[in-house]
Tab-separated table of C-alpha atoms and ligand atoms in Angstrom:
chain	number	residue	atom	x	y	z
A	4	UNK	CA	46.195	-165.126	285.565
A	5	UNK	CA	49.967	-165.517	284.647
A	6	UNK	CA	51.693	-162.325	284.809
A	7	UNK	CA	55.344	-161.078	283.717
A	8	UNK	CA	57.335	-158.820	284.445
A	9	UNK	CA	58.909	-156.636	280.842
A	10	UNK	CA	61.322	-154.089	280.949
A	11	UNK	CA	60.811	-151.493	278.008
A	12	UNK	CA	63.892	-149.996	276.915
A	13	UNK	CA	62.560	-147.948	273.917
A	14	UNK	CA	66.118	-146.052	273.592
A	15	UNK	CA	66.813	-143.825	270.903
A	16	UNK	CA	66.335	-142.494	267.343
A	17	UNK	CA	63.419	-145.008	266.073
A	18	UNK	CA	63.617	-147.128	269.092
A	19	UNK	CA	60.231	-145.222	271.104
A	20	UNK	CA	57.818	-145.270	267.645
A	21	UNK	CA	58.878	-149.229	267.475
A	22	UNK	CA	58.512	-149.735	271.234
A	23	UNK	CA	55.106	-148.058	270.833
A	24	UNK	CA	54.002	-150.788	268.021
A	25	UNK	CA	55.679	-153.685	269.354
A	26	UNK	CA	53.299	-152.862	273.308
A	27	UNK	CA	49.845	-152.776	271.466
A	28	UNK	CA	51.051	-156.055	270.038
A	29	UNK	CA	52.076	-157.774	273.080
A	30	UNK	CA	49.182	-156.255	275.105
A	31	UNK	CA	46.588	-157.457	271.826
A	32	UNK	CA	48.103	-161.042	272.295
A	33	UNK	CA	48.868	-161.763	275.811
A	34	UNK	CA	44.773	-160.993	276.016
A	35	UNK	CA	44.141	-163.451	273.421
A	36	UNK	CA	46.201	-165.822	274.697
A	37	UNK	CA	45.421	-165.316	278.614
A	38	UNK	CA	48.270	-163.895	280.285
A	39	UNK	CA	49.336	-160.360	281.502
A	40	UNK	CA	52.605	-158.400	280.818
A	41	UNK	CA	53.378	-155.412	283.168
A	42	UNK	CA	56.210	-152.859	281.564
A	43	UNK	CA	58.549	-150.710	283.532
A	44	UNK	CA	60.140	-148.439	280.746
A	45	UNK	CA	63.355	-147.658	282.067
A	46	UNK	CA	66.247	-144.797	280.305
A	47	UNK	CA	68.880	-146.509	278.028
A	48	UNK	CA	71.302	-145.008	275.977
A	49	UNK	CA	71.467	-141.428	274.769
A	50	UNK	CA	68.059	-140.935	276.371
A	51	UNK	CA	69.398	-142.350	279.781
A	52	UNK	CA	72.575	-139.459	279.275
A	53	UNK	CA	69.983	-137.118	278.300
A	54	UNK	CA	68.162	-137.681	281.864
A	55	UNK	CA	71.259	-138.795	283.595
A	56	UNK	CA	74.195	-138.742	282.064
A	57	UNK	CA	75.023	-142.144	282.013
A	58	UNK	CA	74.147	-144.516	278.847
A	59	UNK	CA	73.221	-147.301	281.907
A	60	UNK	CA	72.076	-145.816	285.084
A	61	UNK	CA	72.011	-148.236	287.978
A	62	UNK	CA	68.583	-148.867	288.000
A	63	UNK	CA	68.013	-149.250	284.445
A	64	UNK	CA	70.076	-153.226	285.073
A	65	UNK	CA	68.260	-153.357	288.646
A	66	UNK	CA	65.413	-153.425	286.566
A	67	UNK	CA	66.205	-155.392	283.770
A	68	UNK	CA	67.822	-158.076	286.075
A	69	UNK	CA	64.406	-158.041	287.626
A	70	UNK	CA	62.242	-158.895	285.137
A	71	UNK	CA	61.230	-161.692	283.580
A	72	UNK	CA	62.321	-160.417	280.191
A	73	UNK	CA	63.946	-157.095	278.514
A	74	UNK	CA	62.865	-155.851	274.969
A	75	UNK	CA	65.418	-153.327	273.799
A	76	UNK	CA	64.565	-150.906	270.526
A	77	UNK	CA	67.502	-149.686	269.664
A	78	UNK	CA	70.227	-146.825	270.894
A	79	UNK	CA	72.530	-144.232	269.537
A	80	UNK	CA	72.929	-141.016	267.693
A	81	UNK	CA	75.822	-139.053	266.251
A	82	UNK	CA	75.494	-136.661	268.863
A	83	UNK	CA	76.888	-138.397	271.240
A	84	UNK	CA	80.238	-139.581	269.128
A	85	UNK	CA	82.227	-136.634	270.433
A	86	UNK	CA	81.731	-137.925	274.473
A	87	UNK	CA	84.188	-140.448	276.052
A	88	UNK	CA	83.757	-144.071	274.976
A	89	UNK	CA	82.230	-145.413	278.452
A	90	UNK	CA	79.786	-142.350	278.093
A	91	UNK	CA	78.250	-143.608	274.761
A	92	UNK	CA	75.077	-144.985	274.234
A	93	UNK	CA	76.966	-148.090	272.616
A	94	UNK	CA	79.215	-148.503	276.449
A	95	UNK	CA	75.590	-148.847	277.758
A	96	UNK	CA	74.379	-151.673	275.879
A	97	UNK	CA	77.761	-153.877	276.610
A	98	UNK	CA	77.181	-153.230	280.076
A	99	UNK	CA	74.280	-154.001	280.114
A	100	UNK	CA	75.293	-157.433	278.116
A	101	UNK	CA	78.006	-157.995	280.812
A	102	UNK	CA	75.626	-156.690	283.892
A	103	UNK	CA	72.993	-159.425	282.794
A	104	UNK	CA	75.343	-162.307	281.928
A	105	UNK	CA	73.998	-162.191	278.286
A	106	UNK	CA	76.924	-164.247	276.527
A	107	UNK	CA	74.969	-165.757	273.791
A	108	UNK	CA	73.647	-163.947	270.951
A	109	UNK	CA	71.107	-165.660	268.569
A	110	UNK	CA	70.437	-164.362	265.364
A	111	UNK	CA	67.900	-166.336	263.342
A	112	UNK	CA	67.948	-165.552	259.401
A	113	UNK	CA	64.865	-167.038	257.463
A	114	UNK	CA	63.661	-165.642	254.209
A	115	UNK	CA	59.745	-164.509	254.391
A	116	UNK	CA	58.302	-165.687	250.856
A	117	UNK	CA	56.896	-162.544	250.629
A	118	UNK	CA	60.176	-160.619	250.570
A	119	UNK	CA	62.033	-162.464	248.381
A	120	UNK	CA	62.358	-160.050	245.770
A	121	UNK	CA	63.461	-157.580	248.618
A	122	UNK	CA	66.764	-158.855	248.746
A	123	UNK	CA	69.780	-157.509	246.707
A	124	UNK	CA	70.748	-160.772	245.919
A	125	UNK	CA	69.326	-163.604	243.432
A	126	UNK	CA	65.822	-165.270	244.778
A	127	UNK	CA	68.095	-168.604	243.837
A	128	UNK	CA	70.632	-167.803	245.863
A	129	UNK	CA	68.834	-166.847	248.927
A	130	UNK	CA	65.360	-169.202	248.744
A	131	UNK	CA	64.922	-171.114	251.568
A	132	UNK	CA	67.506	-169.787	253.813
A	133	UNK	CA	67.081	-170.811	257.386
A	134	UNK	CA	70.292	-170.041	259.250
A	135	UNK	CA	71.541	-169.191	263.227
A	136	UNK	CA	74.068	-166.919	264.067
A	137	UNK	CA	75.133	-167.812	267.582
A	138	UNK	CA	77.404	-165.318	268.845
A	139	UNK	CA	79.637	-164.956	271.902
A	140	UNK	CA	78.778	-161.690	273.127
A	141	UNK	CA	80.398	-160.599	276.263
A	142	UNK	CA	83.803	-161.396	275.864
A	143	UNK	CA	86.801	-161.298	272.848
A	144	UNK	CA	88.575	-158.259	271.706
A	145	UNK	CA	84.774	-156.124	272.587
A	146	UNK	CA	85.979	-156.594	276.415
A	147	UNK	CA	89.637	-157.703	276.579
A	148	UNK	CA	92.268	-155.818	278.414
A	149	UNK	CA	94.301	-153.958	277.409
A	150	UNK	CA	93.093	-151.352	275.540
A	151	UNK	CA	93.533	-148.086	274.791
A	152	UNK	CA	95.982	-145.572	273.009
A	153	UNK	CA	99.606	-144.900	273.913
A	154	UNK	CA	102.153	-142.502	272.959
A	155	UNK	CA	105.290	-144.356	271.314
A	156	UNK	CA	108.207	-143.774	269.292
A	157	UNK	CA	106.747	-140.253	268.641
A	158	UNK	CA	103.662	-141.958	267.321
A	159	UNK	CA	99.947	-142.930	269.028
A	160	UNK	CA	98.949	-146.325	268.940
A	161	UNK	CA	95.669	-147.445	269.607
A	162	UNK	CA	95.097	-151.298	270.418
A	163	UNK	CA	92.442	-153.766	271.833
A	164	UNK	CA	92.879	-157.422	273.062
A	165	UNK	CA	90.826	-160.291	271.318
A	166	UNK	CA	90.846	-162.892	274.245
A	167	UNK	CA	88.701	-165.806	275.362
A	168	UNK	CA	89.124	-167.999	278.374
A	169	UNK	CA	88.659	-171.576	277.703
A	170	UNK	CA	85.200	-171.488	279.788
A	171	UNK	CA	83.884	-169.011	277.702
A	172	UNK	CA	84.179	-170.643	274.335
A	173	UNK	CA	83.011	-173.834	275.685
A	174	UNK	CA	80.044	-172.306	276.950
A	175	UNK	CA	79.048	-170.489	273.778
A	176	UNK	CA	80.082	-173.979	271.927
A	177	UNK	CA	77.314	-175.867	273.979
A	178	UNK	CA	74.589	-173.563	272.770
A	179	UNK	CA	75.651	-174.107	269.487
A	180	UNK	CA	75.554	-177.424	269.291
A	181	UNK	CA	72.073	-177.541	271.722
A	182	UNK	CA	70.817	-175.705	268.910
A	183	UNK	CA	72.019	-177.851	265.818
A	184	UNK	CA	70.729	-180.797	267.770
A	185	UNK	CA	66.915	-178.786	267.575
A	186	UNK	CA	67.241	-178.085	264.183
A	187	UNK	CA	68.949	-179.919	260.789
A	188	UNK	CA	72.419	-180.635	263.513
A	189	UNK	CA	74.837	-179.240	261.696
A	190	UNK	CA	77.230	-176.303	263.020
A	191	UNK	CA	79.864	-174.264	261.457
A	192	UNK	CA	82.022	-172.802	263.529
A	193	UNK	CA	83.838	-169.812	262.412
A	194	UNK	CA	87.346	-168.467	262.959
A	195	UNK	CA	90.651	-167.027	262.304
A	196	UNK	CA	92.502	-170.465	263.277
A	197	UNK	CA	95.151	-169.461	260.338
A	198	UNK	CA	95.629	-166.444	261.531
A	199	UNK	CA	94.945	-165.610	265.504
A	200	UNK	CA	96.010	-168.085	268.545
A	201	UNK	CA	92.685	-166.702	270.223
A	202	UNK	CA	90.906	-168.417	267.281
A	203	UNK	CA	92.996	-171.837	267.382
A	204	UNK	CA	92.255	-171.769	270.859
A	205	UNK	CA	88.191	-171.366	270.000
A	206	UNK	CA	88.465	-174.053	267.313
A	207	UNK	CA	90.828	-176.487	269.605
A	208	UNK	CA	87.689	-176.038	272.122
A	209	UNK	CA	85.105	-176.567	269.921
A	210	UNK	CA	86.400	-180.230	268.867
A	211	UNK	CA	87.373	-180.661	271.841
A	212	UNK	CA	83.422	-180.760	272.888
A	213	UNK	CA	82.159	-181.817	269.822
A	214	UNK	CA	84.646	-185.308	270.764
A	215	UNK	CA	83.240	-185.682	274.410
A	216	UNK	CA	79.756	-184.593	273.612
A	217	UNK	CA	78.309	-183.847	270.100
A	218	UNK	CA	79.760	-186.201	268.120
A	219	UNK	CA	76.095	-186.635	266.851
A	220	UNK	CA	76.457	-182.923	265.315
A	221	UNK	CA	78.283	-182.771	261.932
A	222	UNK	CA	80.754	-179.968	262.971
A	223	UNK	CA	82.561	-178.240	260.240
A	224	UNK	CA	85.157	-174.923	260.675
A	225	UNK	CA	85.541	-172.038	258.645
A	226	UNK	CA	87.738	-168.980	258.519
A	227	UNK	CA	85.571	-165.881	258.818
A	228	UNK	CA	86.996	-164.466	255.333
A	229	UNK	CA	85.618	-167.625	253.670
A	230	UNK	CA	82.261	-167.642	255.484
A	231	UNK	CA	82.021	-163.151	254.110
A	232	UNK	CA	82.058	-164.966	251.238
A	233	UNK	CA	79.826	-168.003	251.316
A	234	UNK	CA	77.585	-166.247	252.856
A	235	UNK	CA	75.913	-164.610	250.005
A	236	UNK	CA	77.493	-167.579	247.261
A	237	UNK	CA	75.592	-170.095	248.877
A	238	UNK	CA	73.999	-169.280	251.725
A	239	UNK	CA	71.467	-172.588	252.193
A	240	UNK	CA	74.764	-174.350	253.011
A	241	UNK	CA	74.707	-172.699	256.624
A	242	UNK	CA	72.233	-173.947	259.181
A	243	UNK	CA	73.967	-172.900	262.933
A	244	UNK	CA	77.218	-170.137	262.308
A	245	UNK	CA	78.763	-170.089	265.509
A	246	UNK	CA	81.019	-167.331	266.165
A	247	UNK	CA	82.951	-164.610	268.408
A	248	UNK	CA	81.789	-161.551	269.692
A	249	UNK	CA	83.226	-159.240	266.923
A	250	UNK	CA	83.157	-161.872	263.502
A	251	UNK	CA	79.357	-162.311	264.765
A	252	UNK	CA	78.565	-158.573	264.937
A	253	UNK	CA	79.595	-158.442	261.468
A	254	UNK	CA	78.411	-161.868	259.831
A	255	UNK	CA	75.295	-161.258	261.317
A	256	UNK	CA	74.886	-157.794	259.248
A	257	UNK	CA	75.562	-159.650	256.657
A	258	UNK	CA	73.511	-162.296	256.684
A	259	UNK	CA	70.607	-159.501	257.591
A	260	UNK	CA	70.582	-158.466	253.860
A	261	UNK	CA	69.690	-162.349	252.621
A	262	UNK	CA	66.440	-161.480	254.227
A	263	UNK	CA	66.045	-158.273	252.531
A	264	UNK	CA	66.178	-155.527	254.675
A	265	UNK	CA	67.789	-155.025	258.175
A	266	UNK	CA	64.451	-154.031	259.481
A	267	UNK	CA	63.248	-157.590	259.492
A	268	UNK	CA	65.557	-158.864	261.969
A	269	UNK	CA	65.187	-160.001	265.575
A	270	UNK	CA	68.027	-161.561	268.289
A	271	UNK	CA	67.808	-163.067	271.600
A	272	UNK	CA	70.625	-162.353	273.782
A	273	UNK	CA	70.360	-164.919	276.839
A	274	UNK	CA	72.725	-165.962	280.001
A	275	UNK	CA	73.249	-169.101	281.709
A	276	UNK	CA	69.669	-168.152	283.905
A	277	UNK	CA	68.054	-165.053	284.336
A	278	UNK	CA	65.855	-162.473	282.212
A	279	UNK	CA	66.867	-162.517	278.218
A	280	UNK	CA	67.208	-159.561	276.438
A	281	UNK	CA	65.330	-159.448	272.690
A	282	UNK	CA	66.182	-156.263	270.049
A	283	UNK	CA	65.831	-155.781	266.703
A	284	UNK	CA	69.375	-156.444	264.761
A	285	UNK	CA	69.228	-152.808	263.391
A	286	UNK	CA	70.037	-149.448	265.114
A	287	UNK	CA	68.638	-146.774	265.469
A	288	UNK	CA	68.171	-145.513	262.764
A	289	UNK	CA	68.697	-141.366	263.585
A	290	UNK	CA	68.128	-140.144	260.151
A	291	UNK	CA	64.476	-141.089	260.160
A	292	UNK	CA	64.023	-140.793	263.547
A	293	UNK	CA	60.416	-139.087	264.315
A	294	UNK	CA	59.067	-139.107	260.978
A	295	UNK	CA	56.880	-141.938	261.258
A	296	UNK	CA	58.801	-144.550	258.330
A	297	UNK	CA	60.668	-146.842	260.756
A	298	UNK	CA	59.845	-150.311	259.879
A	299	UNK	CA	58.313	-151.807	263.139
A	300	UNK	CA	58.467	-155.107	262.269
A	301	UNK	CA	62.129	-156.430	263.754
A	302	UNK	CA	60.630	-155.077	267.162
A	303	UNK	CA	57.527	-157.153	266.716
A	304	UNK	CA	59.604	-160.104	265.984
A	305	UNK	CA	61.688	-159.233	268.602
A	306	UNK	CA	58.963	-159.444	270.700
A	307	UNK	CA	57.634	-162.613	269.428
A	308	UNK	CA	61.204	-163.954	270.389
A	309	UNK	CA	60.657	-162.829	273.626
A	310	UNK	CA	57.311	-164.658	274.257
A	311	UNK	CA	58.406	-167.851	272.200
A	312	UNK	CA	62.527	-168.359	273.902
A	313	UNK	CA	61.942	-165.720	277.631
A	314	UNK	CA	58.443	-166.526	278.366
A	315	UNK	CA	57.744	-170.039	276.803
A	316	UNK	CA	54.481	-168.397	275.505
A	317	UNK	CA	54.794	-170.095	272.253
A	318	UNK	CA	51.270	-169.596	270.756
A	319	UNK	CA	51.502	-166.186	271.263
A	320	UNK	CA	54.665	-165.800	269.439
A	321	UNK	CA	53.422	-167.998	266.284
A	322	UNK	CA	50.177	-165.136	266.503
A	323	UNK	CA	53.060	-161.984	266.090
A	324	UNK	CA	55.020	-164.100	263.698
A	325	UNK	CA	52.041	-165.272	261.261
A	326	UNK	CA	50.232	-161.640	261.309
A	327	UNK	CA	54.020	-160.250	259.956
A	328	UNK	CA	53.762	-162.939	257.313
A	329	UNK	CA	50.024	-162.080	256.496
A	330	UNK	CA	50.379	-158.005	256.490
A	331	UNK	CA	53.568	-158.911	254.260
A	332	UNK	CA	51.654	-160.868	251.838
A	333	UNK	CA	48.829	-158.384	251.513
A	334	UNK	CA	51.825	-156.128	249.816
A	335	UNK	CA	52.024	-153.578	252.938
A	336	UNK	CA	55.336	-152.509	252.808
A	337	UNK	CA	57.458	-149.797	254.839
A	338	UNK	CA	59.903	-147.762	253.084
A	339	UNK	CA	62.587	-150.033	253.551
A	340	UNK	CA	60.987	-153.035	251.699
A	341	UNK	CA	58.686	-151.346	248.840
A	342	UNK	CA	58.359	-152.826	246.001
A	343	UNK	CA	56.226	-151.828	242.633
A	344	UNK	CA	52.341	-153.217	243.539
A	345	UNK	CA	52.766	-152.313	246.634
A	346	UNK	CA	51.239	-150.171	249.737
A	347	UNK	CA	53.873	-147.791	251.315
A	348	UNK	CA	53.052	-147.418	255.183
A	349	UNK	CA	54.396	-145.455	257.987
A	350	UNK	CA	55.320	-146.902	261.540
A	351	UNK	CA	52.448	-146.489	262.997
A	352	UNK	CA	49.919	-147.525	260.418
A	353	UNK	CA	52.062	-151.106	259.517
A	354	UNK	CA	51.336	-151.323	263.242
A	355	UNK	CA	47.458	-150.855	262.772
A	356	UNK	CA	47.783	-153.408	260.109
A	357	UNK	CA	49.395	-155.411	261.943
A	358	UNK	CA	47.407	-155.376	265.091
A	359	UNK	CA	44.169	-156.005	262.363
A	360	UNK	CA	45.935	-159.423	261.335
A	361	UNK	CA	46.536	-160.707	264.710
A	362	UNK	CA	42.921	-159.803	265.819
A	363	UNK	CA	41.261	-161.380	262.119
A	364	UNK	CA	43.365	-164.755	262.647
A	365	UNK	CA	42.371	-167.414	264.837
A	366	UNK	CA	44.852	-167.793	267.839
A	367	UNK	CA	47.592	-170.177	267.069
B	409	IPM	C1	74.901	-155.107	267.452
B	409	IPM	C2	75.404	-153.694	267.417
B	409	IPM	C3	76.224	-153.430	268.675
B	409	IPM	C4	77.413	-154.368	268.641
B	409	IPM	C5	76.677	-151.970	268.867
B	409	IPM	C6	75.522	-151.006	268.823
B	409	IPM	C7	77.464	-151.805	270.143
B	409	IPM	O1	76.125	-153.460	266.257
B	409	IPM	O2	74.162	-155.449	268.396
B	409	IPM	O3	75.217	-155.864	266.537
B	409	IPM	O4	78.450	-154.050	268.038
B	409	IPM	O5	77.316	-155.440	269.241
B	410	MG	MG1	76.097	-155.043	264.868
């Protein structure tokens, strides 16, 4: 039988009750579909400081470089604000980005029929949205040098560097337009070209390989205060956003909300070889932490990404994606996502629910 190697890194807040949900999923359909997962749960974040003081221990990315593919919950809490950046739970995850290589970020945003009325926004604005953020994610002003805070002119300043080699854009680029090519081929690529020479460097790139090699992909640019904006005016214009590290992280909140709640999100974070890593889009969500109303169902997508894009297991993942769609159109509902008609659930009961629509269906 075909086995794999996961890393579990269940984190913190409502990462372990997810975790917990998204396992007796993958175990339910790696049976069904005739293959075996073996976990190693390994310490991440404020639960790997807890234990050892570091948000990444060393063998925490032994492991996760390792395997055949990482699934992440989530990490951070507030108690940990007051320690020294590269001590956070949030230092942890980049390095654990950078350790793995994981420079693209894919953030698929598609609109669940079910949900529709979920969404702050207009069910004509937002029906039918199928849109990729593809973000750069281990480089720009998250990792340039020099950074810091300085004493001047009787005053502290505090400053980052947004930077990108030319090798790094082009390498995000080609993923980008790989991916428009799979799906309707059109790519936006956003920026700050008006603004920042880091971003007139990304857009000079980025028609620079569209010339040699995509000229098959209908390429247009967009400055990141215009694409806030079209986002949620028209957001069926968009079919692949690609972006920077930073403009990503916050488009890609953004364009969460189309889809109704944060807690329906999953992302793929992958490297030129090697494991992936899939986690939900949301964090950890402290506040509810341990009471049992965490929506589970990012994770499971998550983990759906992880058998469809890290394991090529793409039955499976069709299984976890159509029992989400089928426990969402029975009118189960976390907390997050009620709506008047509907059943509230906790964590771990959406998970029984869920678990009793994979096993009704007949495998994909
Ligand atoms: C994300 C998160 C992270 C980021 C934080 C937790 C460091 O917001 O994955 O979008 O900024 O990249
Ligand atoms: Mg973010």
């Amino acid at each position: 039988m075909t086995s794999y190697r996961i890393t579990l890194l269940p984190g913190d807040g409502i990462g372990p009750e997810i975790t917990d949900v998204a396992r007796q999923l993958l175990d339910a359909v790696s049976r069904r579909h005739g293959f075996e997962l073996v976990y190693d749960e390994q310490p991440m974040g404020g639960a790997a400081i807890d234990a050892t003081g570091e948000p990444l221990p060393a063998s925490t990315l032994a492991a996760c470089k390792a395997a055949d593919a990482v699934l992440l919950a989530a990490i951070g809490s507030p108690q940990y604000d007051a320690l020294p950046r590269e001590k956070r739970p949030e230092s942890g995850l980049l390095g654990l980005r950078a350790g793995m290589g994981l420079f693209a970020n894919l953030r698929p945003v598609t609109i669940i029929p079910a949900l529709i009325d979920a969404s702050t926004l207009k069910r004509e604005v937002i029906e039918g949205v199928d849109l990729l953020v593809v973000r750069e994610l281990t480089g720009g002003v998250y990792f340039g040098t020099p950074k810091g805070r300085v004493e001047a002119d009787g005053h502290v300043r505090g400053f980052n560097t947004m930077a990108y080699f030319d090798y790094e854009i082009d390498r995000i680029a080609k993923v980008g337009f790989d991916l428009a090519r799979q799906r309707s081929g059109r790519l936006c690529s956003v920026d700050k070209a008006n603004v920042l020479d880091v971003s007139q460097l990304w857009r000079d790139r980025v028609e620079a390989l569209h010339a040699s090699s995509y000229s098959d992909v209908a390429l247009s640019h967009m400055y990141v205060d215009n694409a806030a904006m079209q986002l949620v005016r028209n957001p069926r214009q968009f079919d692949v956003l690609l972006t920077s590290n930073l403009f990503g992280d916050i488009l890609s909140d953004e364009a969460a909300m189309l889809s109704g709640s944060i807690g329906m999100l999953p992302s793929a974070s992958l490297g030129e070889s090697g494991p992936g890593l899939f986690e939900p889009i949301h964090g950890s969500a402290p506040d509810i932490a341990r009471q049992d109303k965490a929506n589970p169902m990012a994770m499971v997508l998550s983990a759906a990404m992880l058998l469809r894009v890290g394991l090529k297991q793409d039955a499976a993942a069709a299984d976890l994606e159509a029992a989400v769609d089928r426990v969402l159109a029975a009118g189960y509902r976390t907390g997050d996502l009620m709506a008047e008609g509907c059943t509230p659930l906790g964590c771990k009961a959406m998970g029984d629910q869920l678990l009793a629509a994979l096993e009704a269906a007949q495998p994909a």
